[in-house]
GROMACS .gro file of C-alpha atoms in nm:
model
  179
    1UNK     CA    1 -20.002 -18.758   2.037
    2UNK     CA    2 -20.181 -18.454   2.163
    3UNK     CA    3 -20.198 -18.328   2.516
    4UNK     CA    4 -20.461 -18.093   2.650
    5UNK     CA    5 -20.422 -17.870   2.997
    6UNK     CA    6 -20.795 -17.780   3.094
    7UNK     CA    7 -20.647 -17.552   3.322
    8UNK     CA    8 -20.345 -17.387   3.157
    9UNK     CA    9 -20.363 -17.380   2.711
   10UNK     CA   10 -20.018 -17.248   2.703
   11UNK     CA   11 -19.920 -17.625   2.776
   12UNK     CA   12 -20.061 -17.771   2.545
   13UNK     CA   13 -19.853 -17.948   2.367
   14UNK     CA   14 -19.813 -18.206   2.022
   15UNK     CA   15 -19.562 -18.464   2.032
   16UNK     CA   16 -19.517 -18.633   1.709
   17UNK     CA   17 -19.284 -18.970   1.687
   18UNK     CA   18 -19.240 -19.092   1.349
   19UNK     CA   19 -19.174 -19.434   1.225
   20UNK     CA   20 -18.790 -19.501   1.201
   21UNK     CA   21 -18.903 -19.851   1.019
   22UNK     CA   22 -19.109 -20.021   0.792
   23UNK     CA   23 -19.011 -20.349   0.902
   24UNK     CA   24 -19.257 -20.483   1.242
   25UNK     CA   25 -19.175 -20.731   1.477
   26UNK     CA   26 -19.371 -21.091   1.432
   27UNK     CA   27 -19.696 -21.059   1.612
   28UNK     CA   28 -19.633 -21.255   1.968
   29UNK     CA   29 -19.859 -21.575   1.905
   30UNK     CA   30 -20.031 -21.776   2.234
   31UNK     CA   31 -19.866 -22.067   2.350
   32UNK     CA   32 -19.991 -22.378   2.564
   33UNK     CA   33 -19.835 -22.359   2.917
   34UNK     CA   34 -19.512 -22.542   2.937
   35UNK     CA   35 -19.500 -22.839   3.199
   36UNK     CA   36 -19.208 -22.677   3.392
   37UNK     CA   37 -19.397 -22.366   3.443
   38UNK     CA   38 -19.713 -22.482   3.587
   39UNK     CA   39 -19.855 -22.450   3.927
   40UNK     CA   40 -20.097 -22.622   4.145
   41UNK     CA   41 -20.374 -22.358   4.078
   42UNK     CA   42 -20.307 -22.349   3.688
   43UNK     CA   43 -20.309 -22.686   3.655
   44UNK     CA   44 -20.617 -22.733   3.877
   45UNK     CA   45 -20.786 -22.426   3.636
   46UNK     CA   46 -20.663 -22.651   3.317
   47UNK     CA   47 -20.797 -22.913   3.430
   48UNK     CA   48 -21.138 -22.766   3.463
   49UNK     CA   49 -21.163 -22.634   3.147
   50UNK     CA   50 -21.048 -22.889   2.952
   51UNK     CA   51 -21.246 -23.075   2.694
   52UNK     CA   52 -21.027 -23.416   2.706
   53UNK     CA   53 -21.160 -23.739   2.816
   54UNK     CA   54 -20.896 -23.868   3.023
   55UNK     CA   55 -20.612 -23.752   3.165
   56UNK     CA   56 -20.362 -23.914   2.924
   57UNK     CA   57 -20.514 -23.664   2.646
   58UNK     CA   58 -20.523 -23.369   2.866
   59UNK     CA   59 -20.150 -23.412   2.947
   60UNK     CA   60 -20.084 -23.462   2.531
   61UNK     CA   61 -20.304 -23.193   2.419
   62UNK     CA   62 -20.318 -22.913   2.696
   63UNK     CA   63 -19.945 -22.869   2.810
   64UNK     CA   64 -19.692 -22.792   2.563
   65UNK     CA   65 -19.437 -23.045   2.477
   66UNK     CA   66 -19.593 -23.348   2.643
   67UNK     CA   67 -19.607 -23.659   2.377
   68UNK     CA   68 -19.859 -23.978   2.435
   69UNK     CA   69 -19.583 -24.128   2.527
   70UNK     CA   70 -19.398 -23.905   2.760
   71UNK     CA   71 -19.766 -23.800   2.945
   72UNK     CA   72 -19.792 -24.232   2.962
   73UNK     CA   73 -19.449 -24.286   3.122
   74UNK     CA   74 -19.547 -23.963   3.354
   75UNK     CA   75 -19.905 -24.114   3.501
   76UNK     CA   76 -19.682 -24.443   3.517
   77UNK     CA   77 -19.429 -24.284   3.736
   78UNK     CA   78 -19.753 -24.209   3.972
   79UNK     CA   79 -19.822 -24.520   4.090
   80UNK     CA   80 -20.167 -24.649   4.170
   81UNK     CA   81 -20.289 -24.280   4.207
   82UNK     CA   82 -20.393 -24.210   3.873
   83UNK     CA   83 -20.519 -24.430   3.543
   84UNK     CA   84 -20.455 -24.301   3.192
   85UNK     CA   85 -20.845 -24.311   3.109
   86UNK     CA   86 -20.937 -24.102   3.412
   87UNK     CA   87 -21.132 -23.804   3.334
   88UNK     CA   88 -21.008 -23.464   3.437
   89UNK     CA   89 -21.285 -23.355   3.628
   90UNK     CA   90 -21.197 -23.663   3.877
   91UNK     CA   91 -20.837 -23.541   3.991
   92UNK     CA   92 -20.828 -23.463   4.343
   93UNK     CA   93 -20.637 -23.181   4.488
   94UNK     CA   94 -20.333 -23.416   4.634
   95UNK     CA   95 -20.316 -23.613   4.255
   96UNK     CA   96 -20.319 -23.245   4.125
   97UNK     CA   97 -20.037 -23.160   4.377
   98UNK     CA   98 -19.840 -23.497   4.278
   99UNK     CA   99 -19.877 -23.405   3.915
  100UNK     CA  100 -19.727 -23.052   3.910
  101UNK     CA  101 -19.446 -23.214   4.182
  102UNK     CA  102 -19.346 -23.494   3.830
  103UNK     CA  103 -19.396 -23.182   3.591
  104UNK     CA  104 -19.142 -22.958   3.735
  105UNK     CA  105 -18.906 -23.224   3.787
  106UNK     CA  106 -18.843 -23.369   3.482
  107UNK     CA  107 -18.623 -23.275   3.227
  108UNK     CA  108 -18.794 -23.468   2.943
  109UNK     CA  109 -18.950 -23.201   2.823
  110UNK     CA  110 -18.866 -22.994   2.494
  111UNK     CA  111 -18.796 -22.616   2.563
  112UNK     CA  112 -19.059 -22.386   2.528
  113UNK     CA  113 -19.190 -22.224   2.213
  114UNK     CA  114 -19.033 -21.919   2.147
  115UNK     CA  115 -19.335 -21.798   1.897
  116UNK     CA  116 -19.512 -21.612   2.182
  117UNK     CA  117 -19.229 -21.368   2.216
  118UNK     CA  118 -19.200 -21.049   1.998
  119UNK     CA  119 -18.816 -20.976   1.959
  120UNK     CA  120 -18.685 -20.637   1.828
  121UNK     CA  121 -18.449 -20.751   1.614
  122UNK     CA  122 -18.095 -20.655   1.577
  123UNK     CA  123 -18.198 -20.383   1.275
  124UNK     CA  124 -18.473 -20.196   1.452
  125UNK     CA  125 -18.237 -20.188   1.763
  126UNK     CA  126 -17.970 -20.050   1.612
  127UNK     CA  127 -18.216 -19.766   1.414
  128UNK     CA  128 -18.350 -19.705   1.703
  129UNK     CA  129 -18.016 -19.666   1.918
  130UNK     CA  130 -17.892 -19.429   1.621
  131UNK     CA  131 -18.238 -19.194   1.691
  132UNK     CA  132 -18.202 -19.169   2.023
  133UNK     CA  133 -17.844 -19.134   2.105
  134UNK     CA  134 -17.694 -19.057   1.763
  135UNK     CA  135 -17.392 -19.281   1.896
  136UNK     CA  136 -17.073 -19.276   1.684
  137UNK     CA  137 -17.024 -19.647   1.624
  138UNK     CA  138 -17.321 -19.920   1.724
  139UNK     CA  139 -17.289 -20.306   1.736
  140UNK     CA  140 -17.643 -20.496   1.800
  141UNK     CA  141 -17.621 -20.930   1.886
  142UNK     CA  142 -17.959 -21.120   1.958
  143UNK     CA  143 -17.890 -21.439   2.157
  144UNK     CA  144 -18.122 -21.751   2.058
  145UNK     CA  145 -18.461 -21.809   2.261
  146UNK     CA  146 -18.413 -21.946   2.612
  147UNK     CA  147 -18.624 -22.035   2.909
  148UNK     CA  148 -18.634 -22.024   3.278
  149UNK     CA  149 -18.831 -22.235   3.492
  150UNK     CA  150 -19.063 -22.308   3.160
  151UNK     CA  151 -19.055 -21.930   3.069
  152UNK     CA  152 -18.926 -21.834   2.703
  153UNK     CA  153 -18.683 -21.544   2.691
  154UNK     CA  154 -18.479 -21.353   2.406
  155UNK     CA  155 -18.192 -21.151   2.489
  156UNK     CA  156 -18.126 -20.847   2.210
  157UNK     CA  157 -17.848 -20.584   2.317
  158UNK     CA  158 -17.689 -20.296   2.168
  159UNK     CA  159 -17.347 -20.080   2.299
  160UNK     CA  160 -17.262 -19.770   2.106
  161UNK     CA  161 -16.997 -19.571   2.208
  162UNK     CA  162 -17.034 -19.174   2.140
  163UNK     CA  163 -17.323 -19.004   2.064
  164UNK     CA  164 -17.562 -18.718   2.234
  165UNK     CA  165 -17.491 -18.616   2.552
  166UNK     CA  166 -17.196 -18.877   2.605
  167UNK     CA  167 -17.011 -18.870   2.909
  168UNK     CA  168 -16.696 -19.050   3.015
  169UNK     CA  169 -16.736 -19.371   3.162
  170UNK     CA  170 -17.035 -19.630   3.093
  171UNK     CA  171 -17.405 -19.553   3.111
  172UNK     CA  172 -17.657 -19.844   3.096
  173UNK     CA  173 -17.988 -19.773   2.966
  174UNK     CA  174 -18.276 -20.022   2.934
  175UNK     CA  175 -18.503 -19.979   2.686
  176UNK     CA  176 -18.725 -20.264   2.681
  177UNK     CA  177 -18.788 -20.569   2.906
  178UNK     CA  178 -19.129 -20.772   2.765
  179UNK     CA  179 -19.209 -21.090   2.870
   0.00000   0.00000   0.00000
């Protein structure tokens, strides 16, 4: 990486970072929107773009983990309000509102995919942990995908104890948070 001072060319400067790894991180991949993590105005927005027929295929094939079944049992649940072979385009702002209410309350639903997260992983945390602070001793863990509200999450953390610059007592340092 290069940086140029039009005013000044004694600061200049070249910063060079090299790789510390050949092995990458899986590419993040897109994910439908989980039912849990859905608003009025999303759902409203997925419903206007959808190419489905009826409503019981746009609940099946536009929201993650939503079955035939389960979307069935859901448009059962509201009454007289909607019908399975209603199209999209004819939900009404209060039906949209009653929809997103039955989303985000149930817990029928599977988690969300984790395939639209990019972890770390423990090895390049722990390479890059001995780059930066050149610690003495260095123990990684990566916990298993969770989610919040319909969100994935990973949590990956390292503690080293030693290194560069170490003082007495703890220091936290973040290095990444992606979501």
């Amino acid at each position: 990486m290069r940086y140029s001072n039009r005013f000044d060319a004694k600061k200049d400067m070249a910063i060079r970072y090299d790789r510390r790894s050949e092995q990458m991180p899986p590419p993040a991949r897109e994910v439908k929107h989980h039912p849990s993590s859905v608003n009025n105005l999303l759902v409203q927005q997925l419903l206007e773009r959808s190419k489905c027929k009826t409503i019981l295929k746009f609940l099946s094939t536009d929201l993650s983990s939503v079955t035939p079944a389960l979307a069935k049992r859901i448009i059962d649940e509201l009454d007289d309000d909607l019908d399975e072979s209603m199209s999209p385009a004819d939900v009404n702002d209060k039906q949209i509102t009653r929809i997103v209410q039955l989303l985000r309350g149930s817990d029928q639903f599977k988690s969300p995919d984790g395939s639209c997260l990019s972890p770390l992983g423990e090895y390049n945390l722990n390479l890059g942990i001995r780059k930066v602070i050149e610690p003495e001793v260095v123990a990684t863990a990566r916990d298993r995908p969770g989610a919040y509200e319909g969100h994935p999450f990973i949590v990956e953390a390292a503690v080293s104890l030693g290194g560069k610059g170490a003082k007495e007592g703890i220091t936290v340092v973040r290095f990444a948070n992606r979501i």
